[in-house]
Amino acid sequence: MTVIRHMTYQPVGHRAATVETMTFDRLRGLNDGGTQRADFHVLAVVDAGHGSVTVDFLRHSLQQRSAVWVVPGAVHRWDDIAGVAGHVVLFVPTAPVTRATRELVASPDLVAHWSIPDADWPFVDTARDHLLLEASAPPGDFSTELPEILLSALIARLRPPHAEARPVHPVFRLFRSSVEAHFREHHDAGYYARTLGYAPRTLSRAVQQATGRSAKAYIVDRIVLEAKRLLAHDRLTAAACAHALGFPDASNFSVFFQRATGMRPGAWQATTAVE
């Protein structure tokens, strides 16, 4: 698993591991209070205590029997977790082995935090304990697929909710995947309509139905999110953000960012500085 700059904890264990686990005690020892960004999933199950985690600039309160899911690329920061007990599971996007859990992991609209219903807790707790037991076995002492199988069971039992509870229109699903792959180079809705082979009106209707926003607004929001990640975590300048996100120059990017957020990039970046 590759750690992106500034991440203060790192999966431990044998090199080929696709699933790693740690306690909140271990996380506290490695956490420096700064922002982190990884290219693997961070899934936490909270047994007890209170604290908070900030994921993509939204703060979530941690409490007993809750879960946190940080997707690859999201900027996150653990805050006030001194009294939190539980476990954190780190895994690469390809680790889940069932079709349903792989599709779920690939979905970009998973919520970052939710409470685990009381009726589900015994199943979640047992699935987590089984994963922890197998993950602690010495390398070569078990089938290499067991952690991935048990991770899939844990994910299935956690039943992470989606931001959009309604069924996703197939056209929107294709659009969403295409935006995720190409938003750095293509900022106009017309490109995605042409690439996907749909009339602009058909695409707009599907996006509006799924999100309540226009296709253009959806693209703008995705670019702004990435810009905020680069400004807050990587501490890039406006010029570097412009280059990374496909804008012709810093001025063009700054106008875009201010129009979308009401603040110039440098001013917004200053508000995210860790004290």
PDB file of C-alpha atoms in Angstrom:
ATOM      1  CA  MET A   1       0.000   0.000   0.000  1.00  0.00           C
ATOM      2  CA  THR A   2       1.451   3.377  -0.984  1.00  0.00           C
ATOM      3  CA  VAL A   3       1.264   6.257   1.453  1.00  0.00           C
ATOM      4  CA  ILE A   4       0.750   9.702  -0.089  1.00  0.00           C
ATOM      5  CA  ARG A   5       2.697  12.612   1.377  1.00  0.00           C
ATOM      6  CA  HIS A   6       2.050  13.588   5.022  1.00  0.00           C
ATOM      7  CA  MET A   7       0.253  10.395   6.003  1.00  0.00           C
ATOM      8  CA  THR A   8       1.555   9.497   9.438  1.00  0.00           C
ATOM      9  CA  TYR A   9       0.615   5.865   9.691  1.00  0.00           C
ATOM     10  CA  GLN A  10       1.479   3.068   7.335  1.00  0.00           C
ATOM     11  CA  PRO A  11       0.220  -0.498   6.892  1.00  0.00           C
ATOM     12  CA  VAL A  12       2.526  -2.932   8.619  1.00  0.00           C
ATOM     13  CA  GLY A  13       3.173  -6.580   7.922  1.00  0.00           C
ATOM     14  CA  HIS A  14       4.371  -8.591   4.972  1.00  0.00           C
ATOM     15  CA  ARG A  15       4.847  -6.818   1.651  1.00  0.00           C
ATOM     16  CA  ALA A  16       2.101  -8.554  -0.292  1.00  0.00           C
ATOM     17  CA  ALA A  17      -0.615  -7.778   2.250  1.00  0.00           C
ATOM     18  CA  THR A  18      -3.778  -6.246   0.804  1.00  0.00           C
ATOM     19  CA  VAL A  19      -5.549  -6.034   4.181  1.00  0.00           C
ATOM     20  CA  GLU A  20      -4.010  -4.653   7.378  1.00  0.00           C
ATOM     21  CA  THR A  21      -5.529  -3.943  10.791  1.00  0.00           C
ATOM     22  CA  MET A  22      -4.662  -1.795  13.770  1.00  0.00           C
ATOM     23  CA  THR A  23      -6.238  -0.711  17.037  1.00  0.00           C
ATOM     24  CA  PHE A  24      -7.124   2.888  17.855  1.00  0.00           C
ATOM     25  CA  ASP A  25      -4.298   2.686  20.422  1.00  0.00           C
ATOM     26  CA  ARG A  26      -1.891   2.076  17.559  1.00  0.00           C
ATOM     27  CA  LEU A  27      -3.492   4.829  15.487  1.00  0.00           C
ATOM     28  CA  ARG A  28      -3.089   7.305  18.362  1.00  0.00           C
ATOM     29  CA  GLY A  29       0.592   6.474  18.584  1.00  0.00           C
ATOM     30  CA  LEU A  30       1.106   7.206  14.894  1.00  0.00           C
ATOM     31  CA  ASN A  31      -1.279  10.127  14.455  1.00  0.00           C
ATOM     32  CA  ASP A  32       0.307  13.604  14.531  1.00  0.00           C
ATOM     33  CA  GLY A  33      -2.966  15.497  14.175  1.00  0.00           C
ATOM     34  CA  GLY A  34      -2.273  16.498  10.580  1.00  0.00           C
ATOM     35  CA  THR A  35      -4.195  15.703   7.417  1.00  0.00           C
ATOM     36  CA  GLN A  36      -3.692  12.364   5.725  1.00  0.00           C
ATOM     37  CA  ARG A  37      -4.407  11.083   2.243  1.00  0.00           C
ATOM     38  CA  ALA A  38      -3.961   7.522   1.029  1.00  0.00           C
ATOM     39  CA  ASP A  39      -4.525   5.465  -2.095  1.00  0.00           C
ATOM     40  CA  PHE A  40      -6.146   2.698  -0.023  1.00  0.00           C
ATOM     41  CA  HIS A  41      -9.390   2.489   1.968  1.00  0.00           C
ATOM     42  CA  VAL A  42      -9.496   3.298   5.684  1.00  0.00           C
ATOM     43  CA  LEU A  43     -12.393   1.582   7.467  1.00  0.00           C
ATOM     44  CA  ALA A  44     -12.853   2.048  11.225  1.00  0.00           C
ATOM     45  CA  VAL A  45     -15.257   0.377  13.656  1.00  0.00           C
ATOM     46  CA  VAL A  46     -15.730   2.249  16.940  1.00  0.00           C
ATOM     47  CA  ASP A  47     -16.550   0.116  19.979  1.00  0.00           C
ATOM     48  CA  ALA A  48     -16.696   2.864  22.593  1.00  0.00           C
ATOM     49  CA  GLY A  49     -15.717   6.437  23.378  1.00  0.00           C
ATOM     50  CA  HIS A  50     -16.202   9.753  21.643  1.00  0.00           C
ATOM     51  CA  GLY A  51     -14.084  11.746  19.239  1.00  0.00           C
ATOM     52  CA  SER A  52     -14.242  13.108  15.726  1.00  0.00           C
ATOM     53  CA  VAL A  53     -12.863  12.659  12.242  1.00  0.00           C
ATOM     54  CA  THR A  54     -12.836  15.197   9.432  1.00  0.00           C
ATOM     55  CA  VAL A  55     -13.246  13.724   5.956  1.00  0.00           C
ATOM     56  CA  ASP A  56     -13.039  16.031   2.951  1.00  0.00           C
ATOM     57  CA  PHE A  57     -13.607  19.078   5.173  1.00  0.00           C
ATOM     58  CA  LEU A  58     -16.731  17.742   6.893  1.00  0.00           C
ATOM     59  CA  ARG A  59     -16.426  16.906  10.583  1.00  0.00           C
ATOM     60  CA  HIS A  60     -18.106  13.762  11.908  1.00  0.00           C
ATOM     61  CA  SER A  61     -18.636  12.905  15.575  1.00  0.00           C
ATOM     62  CA  LEU A  62     -17.489   9.435  16.578  1.00  0.00           C
ATOM     63  CA  GLN A  63     -19.515   7.486  19.083  1.00  0.00           C
ATOM     64  CA  GLN A  64     -20.072   3.951  20.329  1.00  0.00           C
ATOM     65  CA  ARG A  65     -20.973   1.427  17.624  1.00  0.00           C
ATOM     66  CA  SER A  66     -20.307   3.661  14.662  1.00  0.00           C
ATOM     67  CA  ALA A  67     -18.225   3.226  11.528  1.00  0.00           C
ATOM     68  CA  VAL A  68     -15.982   5.457   9.426  1.00  0.00           C
ATOM     69  CA  TRP A  69     -15.107   4.869   5.788  1.00  0.00           C
ATOM     70  CA  VAL A  70     -12.441   7.016   4.126  1.00  0.00           C
ATOM     71  CA  VAL A  71     -12.106   6.281   0.417  1.00  0.00           C
ATOM     72  CA  PRO A  72      -8.808   6.523  -1.477  1.00  0.00           C
ATOM     73  CA  GLY A  73      -7.856  10.106  -2.259  1.00  0.00           C
ATOM     74  CA  ALA A  74     -10.010  11.682   0.453  1.00  0.00           C
ATOM     75  CA  VAL A  75      -8.284  14.079   2.812  1.00  0.00           C
ATOM     76  CA  HIS A  76      -8.952  13.152   6.429  1.00  0.00           C
ATOM     77  CA  ARG A  77      -7.821  14.046   9.920  1.00  0.00           C
ATOM     78  CA  TRP A  78      -8.411  12.226  13.205  1.00  0.00           C
ATOM     79  CA  ASP A  79      -9.331  14.647  15.978  1.00  0.00           C
ATOM     80  CA  ASP A  80      -9.807  14.119  19.703  1.00  0.00           C
ATOM     81  CA  ILE A  81      -9.611  10.310  19.621  1.00  0.00           C
ATOM     82  CA  ALA A  82      -7.887   9.879  22.998  1.00  0.00           C
ATOM     83  CA  GLY A  83     -10.877   8.014  24.441  1.00  0.00           C
ATOM     84  CA  VAL A  84     -11.923   6.055  21.353  1.00  0.00           C
ATOM     85  CA  ALA A  85     -11.672   2.249  21.341  1.00  0.00           C
ATOM     86  CA  GLY A  86     -11.997   0.067  18.287  1.00  0.00           C
ATOM     87  CA  HIS A  87     -10.143  -1.041  15.179  1.00  0.00           C
ATOM     88  CA  VAL A  88      -9.044   0.360  11.839  1.00  0.00           C
ATOM     89  CA  VAL A  89      -8.847  -1.780   8.694  1.00  0.00           C
ATOM     90  CA  LEU A  90      -6.690  -0.643   5.780  1.00  0.00           C
ATOM     91  CA  PHE A  91      -7.192  -2.334   2.425  1.00  0.00           C
ATOM     92  CA  VAL A  92      -6.472  -1.820  -1.256  1.00  0.00           C
ATOM     93  CA  PRO A  93      -9.438  -1.267  -3.615  1.00  0.00           C
ATOM     94  CA  THR A  94      -9.125  -4.761  -5.114  1.00  0.00           C
ATOM     95  CA  ALA A  95      -9.113  -6.599  -1.765  1.00  0.00           C
ATOM     96  CA  PRO A  96     -12.848  -7.489  -1.499  1.00  0.00           C
ATOM     97  CA  VAL A  97     -13.582 -10.763  -3.284  1.00  0.00           C
ATOM     98  CA  THR A  98     -17.356 -10.820  -3.785  1.00  0.00           C
ATOM     99  CA  ARG A  99     -19.041  -9.005  -6.638  1.00  0.00           C
ATOM    100  CA  ALA A 100     -21.369  -7.065  -4.334  1.00  0.00           C
ATOM    101  CA  THR A 101     -18.600  -5.821  -2.044  1.00  0.00           C
ATOM    102  CA  ARG A 102     -16.323  -4.906  -4.958  1.00  0.00           C
ATOM    103  CA  GLU A 103     -19.119  -2.856  -6.507  1.00  0.00           C
ATOM    104  CA  LEU A 104     -19.796  -1.219  -3.167  1.00  0.00           C
ATOM    105  CA  VAL A 105     -16.129  -0.355  -2.630  1.00  0.00           C
ATOM    106  CA  ALA A 106     -15.945   1.128  -6.140  1.00  0.00           C
ATOM    107  CA  SER A 107     -18.938   3.398  -5.530  1.00  0.00           C
ATOM    108  CA  PRO A 108     -17.879   7.050  -5.155  1.00  0.00           C
ATOM    109  CA  ASP A 109     -20.912   8.106  -3.104  1.00  0.00           C
ATOM    110  CA  LEU A 110     -20.409   6.117   0.106  1.00  0.00           C
ATOM    111  CA  VAL A 111     -21.064   8.139   3.236  1.00  0.00           C
ATOM    112  CA  ALA A 112     -18.054   8.718   5.479  1.00  0.00           C
ATOM    113  CA  HIS A 113     -19.691   7.949   8.835  1.00  0.00           C
ATOM    114  CA  TRP A 114     -22.751   6.119  10.090  1.00  0.00           C
ATOM    115  CA  SER A 115     -24.162   4.438  13.192  1.00  0.00           C
ATOM    116  CA  ILE A 116     -24.369   0.654  13.244  1.00  0.00           C
ATOM    117  CA  PRO A 117     -27.893  -0.528  14.194  1.00  0.00           C
ATOM    118  CA  ASP A 118     -28.110  -2.535  17.408  1.00  0.00           C
ATOM    119  CA  ALA A 119     -29.534  -5.519  15.522  1.00  0.00           C
ATOM    120  CA  ASP A 120     -26.505  -5.539  13.197  1.00  0.00           C
ATOM    121  CA  TRP A 121     -23.835  -5.092  15.860  1.00  0.00           C
ATOM    122  CA  PRO A 122     -23.381  -8.771  16.888  1.00  0.00           C
ATOM    123  CA  PHE A 123     -22.798  -9.730  13.240  1.00  0.00           C
ATOM    124  CA  VAL A 124     -20.406  -6.816  12.649  1.00  0.00           C
ATOM    125  CA  ASP A 125     -18.522  -7.557  15.864  1.00  0.00           C
ATOM    126  CA  THR A 126     -18.128 -11.249  15.017  1.00  0.00           C
ATOM    127  CA  ALA A 127     -17.053 -10.558  11.419  1.00  0.00           C
ATOM    128  CA  ARG A 128     -14.505  -8.009  12.639  1.00  0.00           C
ATOM    129  CA  ASP A 129     -13.120 -10.363  15.298  1.00  0.00           C
ATOM    130  CA  HIS A 130     -12.697 -13.163  12.765  1.00  0.00           C
ATOM    131  CA  LEU A 131     -10.824 -10.836  10.419  1.00  0.00           C
ATOM    132  CA  LEU A 132      -8.574  -9.665  13.250  1.00  0.00           C
ATOM    133  CA  LEU A 133      -7.804 -13.249  14.235  1.00  0.00           C
ATOM    134  CA  GLU A 134      -6.827 -14.313  10.723  1.00  0.00           C
ATOM    135  CA  ALA A 135      -4.896 -11.102  10.071  1.00  0.00           C
ATOM    136  CA  SER A 136      -2.771 -11.821  13.151  1.00  0.00           C
ATOM    137  CA  ALA A 137      -1.685 -15.256  11.888  1.00  0.00           C
ATOM    138  CA  PRO A 138       1.964 -15.586  10.789  1.00  0.00           C
ATOM    139  CA  PRO A 139       2.593 -15.237   7.028  1.00  0.00           C
ATOM    140  CA  GLY A 140       2.236 -18.582   5.301  1.00  0.00           C
ATOM    141  CA  ASP A 141       0.119 -19.969   8.135  1.00  0.00           C
ATOM    142  CA  PHE A 142      -3.166 -19.449   6.299  1.00  0.00           C
ATOM    143  CA  SER A 143      -4.675 -19.184   2.845  1.00  0.00           C
ATOM    144  CA  THR A 144      -3.726 -15.799   1.389  1.00  0.00           C
ATOM    145  CA  GLU A 145      -7.378 -15.255   0.456  1.00  0.00           C
ATOM    146  CA  LEU A 146      -8.748 -15.575   3.980  1.00  0.00           C
ATOM    147  CA  PRO A 147      -8.246 -11.920   5.012  1.00  0.00           C
ATOM    148  CA  GLU A 148      -9.871 -10.749   1.765  1.00  0.00           C
ATOM    149  CA  ILE A 149     -12.802 -13.147   2.259  1.00  0.00           C
ATOM    150  CA  LEU A 150     -13.291 -12.001   5.848  1.00  0.00           C
ATOM    151  CA  LEU A 151     -12.946  -8.347   4.841  1.00  0.00           C
ATOM    152  CA  SER A 152     -15.778  -8.920   2.365  1.00  0.00           C
ATOM    153  CA  ALA A 153     -17.882 -10.441   5.147  1.00  0.00           C
ATOM    154  CA  LEU A 154     -17.225  -7.425   7.382  1.00  0.00           C
ATOM    155  CA  ILE A 155     -18.142  -4.966   4.628  1.00  0.00           C
ATOM    156  CA  ALA A 156     -21.326  -6.901   3.879  1.00  0.00           C
ATOM    157  CA  ARG A 157     -22.298  -6.898   7.553  1.00  0.00           C
ATOM    158  CA  LEU A 158     -21.534  -3.192   7.967  1.00  0.00           C
ATOM    159  CA  ARG A 159     -23.888  -2.367   5.087  1.00  0.00           C
ATOM    160  CA  PRO A 160     -22.375   1.084   4.468  1.00  0.00           C
ATOM    161  CA  PRO A 161     -25.042   3.479   3.204  1.00  0.00           C
ATOM    162  CA  HIS A 162     -24.841   5.562   0.057  1.00  0.00           C
ATOM    163  CA  ALA A 163     -25.227   9.310  -0.113  1.00  0.00           C
ATOM    164  CA  GLU A 164     -27.975   8.746  -2.683  1.00  0.00           C
ATOM    165  CA  ALA A 165     -30.535   6.242  -1.419  1.00  0.00           C
ATOM    166  CA  ARG A 166     -32.477   6.205  -4.687  1.00  0.00           C
ATOM    167  CA  PRO A 167     -31.634   3.700  -7.439  1.00  0.00           C
ATOM    168  CA  VAL A 168     -28.885   5.092  -9.645  1.00  0.00           C
ATOM    169  CA  HIS A 169     -29.802   5.739 -13.278  1.00  0.00           C
ATOM    170  CA  PRO A 170     -27.457   3.702 -15.525  1.00  0.00           C
ATOM    171  CA  VAL A 171     -26.611   6.787 -17.597  1.00  0.00           C
ATOM    172  CA  PHE A 172     -25.604   8.663 -14.457  1.00  0.00           C
ATOM    173  CA  ARG A 173     -23.494   5.711 -13.292  1.00  0.00           C
ATOM    174  CA  LEU A 174     -21.514   5.837 -16.548  1.00  0.00           C
ATOM    175  CA  PHE A 175     -21.232   9.620 -16.345  1.00  0.00           C
ATOM    176  CA  ARG A 176     -20.014   9.483 -12.754  1.00  0.00           C
ATOM    177  CA  SER A 177     -17.297   6.962 -13.601  1.00  0.00           C
ATOM    178  CA  SER A 178     -16.205   8.956 -16.632  1.00  0.00           C
ATOM    179  CA  VAL A 179     -16.002  12.200 -14.631  1.00  0.00           C
ATOM    180  CA  GLU A 180     -13.917  10.463 -11.982  1.00  0.00           C
ATOM    181  CA  ALA A 181     -11.478   9.314 -14.659  1.00  0.00           C
ATOM    182  CA  HIS A 182     -11.285  12.498 -16.728  1.00  0.00           C
ATOM    183  CA  PHE A 183     -12.276  15.578 -14.677  1.00  0.00           C
ATOM    184  CA  ARG A 184      -8.693  16.810 -14.617  1.00  0.00           C
ATOM    185  CA  GLU A 185      -8.600  17.127 -18.389  1.00  0.00           C
ATOM    186  CA  HIS A 186     -12.231  17.693 -19.387  1.00  0.00           C
ATOM    187  CA  HIS A 187     -14.415  20.268 -17.653  1.00  0.00           C
ATOM    188  CA  ASP A 188     -17.346  20.501 -20.068  1.00  0.00           C
ATOM    189  CA  ALA A 189     -20.487  18.365 -19.973  1.00  0.00           C
ATOM    190  CA  GLY A 190     -20.498  18.142 -23.774  1.00  0.00           C
ATOM    191  CA  TYR A 191     -17.338  16.018 -23.727  1.00  0.00           C
ATOM    192  CA  TYR A 192     -18.976  13.407 -21.502  1.00  0.00           C
ATOM    193  CA  ALA A 193     -22.167  13.338 -23.567  1.00  0.00           C
ATOM    194  CA  ARG A 194     -20.146  12.735 -26.743  1.00  0.00           C
ATOM    195  CA  THR A 195     -17.852  10.171 -25.126  1.00  0.00           C
ATOM    196  CA  LEU A 196     -20.742   8.182 -23.643  1.00  0.00           C
ATOM    197  CA  GLY A 197     -22.839   8.440 -26.804  1.00  0.00           C
ATOM    198  CA  TYR A 198     -25.843  10.239 -25.286  1.00  0.00           C
ATOM    199  CA  ALA A 199     -27.592  13.409 -26.278  1.00  0.00           C
ATOM    200  CA  PRO A 200     -26.743  16.300 -23.909  1.00  0.00           C
ATOM    201  CA  ARG A 201     -30.398  16.506 -22.872  1.00  0.00           C
ATOM    202  CA  THR A 202     -30.467  12.784 -21.970  1.00  0.00           C
ATOM    203  CA  LEU A 203     -27.305  13.116 -19.913  1.00  0.00           C
ATOM    204  CA  SER A 204     -28.528  16.247 -18.132  1.00  0.00           C
ATOM    205  CA  ARG A 205     -31.839  14.602 -17.289  1.00  0.00           C
ATOM    206  CA  ALA A 206     -30.107  11.544 -15.805  1.00  0.00           C
ATOM    207  CA  VAL A 207     -27.718  13.637 -13.685  1.00  0.00           C
ATOM    208  CA  GLN A 208     -30.529  15.914 -12.508  1.00  0.00           C
ATOM    209  CA  GLN A 209     -32.634  12.922 -11.534  1.00  0.00           C
ATOM    210  CA  ALA A 210     -29.792  11.319  -9.556  1.00  0.00           C
ATOM    211  CA  THR A 211     -28.281  14.374  -7.866  1.00  0.00           C
ATOM    212  CA  GLY A 212     -30.611  17.332  -8.240  1.00  0.00           C
ATOM    213  CA  ARG A 213     -27.794  19.134 -10.046  1.00  0.00           C
ATOM    214  CA  SER A 214     -26.949  19.771 -13.668  1.00  0.00           C
ATOM    215  CA  ALA A 215     -24.164  17.802 -15.331  1.00  0.00           C
ATOM    216  CA  LYS A 216     -22.039  20.950 -15.406  1.00  0.00           C
ATOM    217  CA  ALA A 217     -22.589  21.585 -11.688  1.00  0.00           C
ATOM    218  CA  TYR A 218     -21.607  17.991 -10.902  1.00  0.00           C
ATOM    219  CA  ILE A 219     -18.326  18.415 -12.798  1.00  0.00           C
ATOM    220  CA  VAL A 220     -17.624  21.751 -11.107  1.00  0.00           C
ATOM    221  CA  ASP A 221     -18.206  20.233  -7.669  1.00  0.00           C
ATOM    222  CA  ARG A 222     -15.786  17.377  -8.416  1.00  0.00           C
ATOM    223  CA  ILE A 223     -13.076  19.776  -9.593  1.00  0.00           C
ATOM    224  CA  VAL A 224     -13.581  22.005  -6.544  1.00  0.00           C
ATOM    225  CA  LEU A 225     -13.298  19.016  -4.194  1.00  0.00           C
ATOM    226  CA  GLU A 226      -9.994  17.993  -5.753  1.00  0.00           C
ATOM    227  CA  ALA A 227      -8.760  21.584  -5.666  1.00  0.00           C
ATOM    228  CA  LYS A 228      -9.549  21.789  -1.955  1.00  0.00           C
ATOM    229  CA  ARG A 229      -7.702  18.518  -1.359  1.00  0.00           C
ATOM    230  CA  LEU A 230      -4.632  19.813  -3.180  1.00  0.00           C
ATOM    231  CA  LEU A 231      -4.721  23.183  -1.428  1.00  0.00           C
ATOM    232  CA  ALA A 232      -5.331  21.818   2.067  1.00  0.00           C
ATOM    233  CA  HIS A 233      -3.261  18.631   2.068  1.00  0.00           C
ATOM    234  CA  ASP A 234      -0.561  19.079  -0.552  1.00  0.00           C
ATOM    235  CA  ARG A 235      -0.382  22.848   0.086  1.00  0.00           C
ATOM    236  CA  LEU A 236      -0.089  23.522  -3.633  1.00  0.00           C
ATOM    237  CA  THR A 237      -0.069  27.032  -5.013  1.00  0.00           C
ATOM    238  CA  ALA A 238      -2.840  28.259  -7.294  1.00  0.00           C
ATOM    239  CA  ALA A 239      -0.471  27.861 -10.243  1.00  0.00           C
ATOM    240  CA  ALA A 240       0.291  24.236  -9.324  1.00  0.00           C
ATOM    241  CA  CYS A 241      -3.413  23.487  -8.841  1.00  0.00           C
ATOM    242  CA  ALA A 242      -4.154  25.028 -12.212  1.00  0.00           C
ATOM    243  CA  HIS A 243      -1.610  22.729 -13.839  1.00  0.00           C
ATOM    244  CA  ALA A 244      -2.854  19.643 -11.987  1.00  0.00           C
ATOM    245  CA  LEU A 245      -6.499  20.294 -12.841  1.00  0.00           C
ATOM    246  CA  GLY A 246      -6.214  21.253 -16.487  1.00  0.00           C
ATOM    247  CA  PHE A 247      -6.591  25.042 -16.303  1.00  0.00           C
ATOM    248  CA  PRO A 248      -4.559  27.214 -18.678  1.00  0.00           C
ATOM    249  CA  ASP A 249      -3.098  29.374 -15.901  1.00  0.00           C
ATOM    250  CA  ALA A 250      -3.357  30.356 -12.243  1.00  0.00           C
ATOM    251  CA  SER A 251      -5.601  33.331 -12.969  1.00  0.00           C
ATOM    252  CA  ASN A 252      -8.156  31.180 -14.778  1.00  0.00           C
ATOM    253  CA  PHE A 253      -8.174  28.665 -11.932  1.00  0.00           C
ATOM    254  CA  SER A 254      -8.469  31.369  -9.275  1.00  0.00           C
ATOM    255  CA  VAL A 255     -11.504  32.899 -10.993  1.00  0.00           C
ATOM    256  CA  PHE A 256     -13.099  29.445 -11.259  1.00  0.00           C
ATOM    257  CA  PHE A 257     -12.421  28.619  -7.596  1.00  0.00           C
ATOM    258  CA  GLN A 258     -13.678  31.972  -6.308  1.00  0.00           C
ATOM    259  CA  ARG A 259     -16.847  31.725  -8.390  1.00  0.00           C
ATOM    260  CA  ALA A 260     -17.537  28.251  -6.985  1.00  0.00           C
ATOM    261  CA  THR A 261     -16.594  28.854  -3.333  1.00  0.00           C
ATOM    262  CA  GLY A 262     -16.731  32.596  -2.756  1.00  0.00           C
ATOM    263  CA  MET A 263     -13.035  32.666  -1.784  1.00  0.00           C
ATOM    264  CA  ARG A 264      -9.767  32.911  -3.654  1.00  0.00           C
ATOM    265  CA  PRO A 265      -7.584  29.778  -3.439  1.00  0.00           C
ATOM    266  CA  GLY A 266      -4.957  31.334  -1.176  1.00  0.00           C
ATOM    267  CA  ALA A 267      -7.533  32.686   1.254  1.00  0.00           C
ATOM    268  CA  TRP A 268      -9.309  29.325   1.443  1.00  0.00           C
ATOM    269  CA  GLN A 269      -5.998  27.515   1.924  1.00  0.00           C
ATOM    270  CA  ALA A 270      -5.160  29.799   4.845  1.00  0.00           C
ATOM    271  CA  THR A 271      -8.333  28.698   6.652  1.00  0.00           C
ATOM    272  CA  THR A 272      -7.188  25.057   6.548  1.00  0.00           C
ATOM    273  CA  ALA A 273      -3.776  25.579   8.138  1.00  0.00           C
ATOM    274  CA  VAL A 274      -3.276  23.284  11.141  1.00  0.00           C
ATOM    275  CA  GLU A 275      -2.651  25.250  14.295  1.00  0.00           C
TER     276      GLU A 275
END
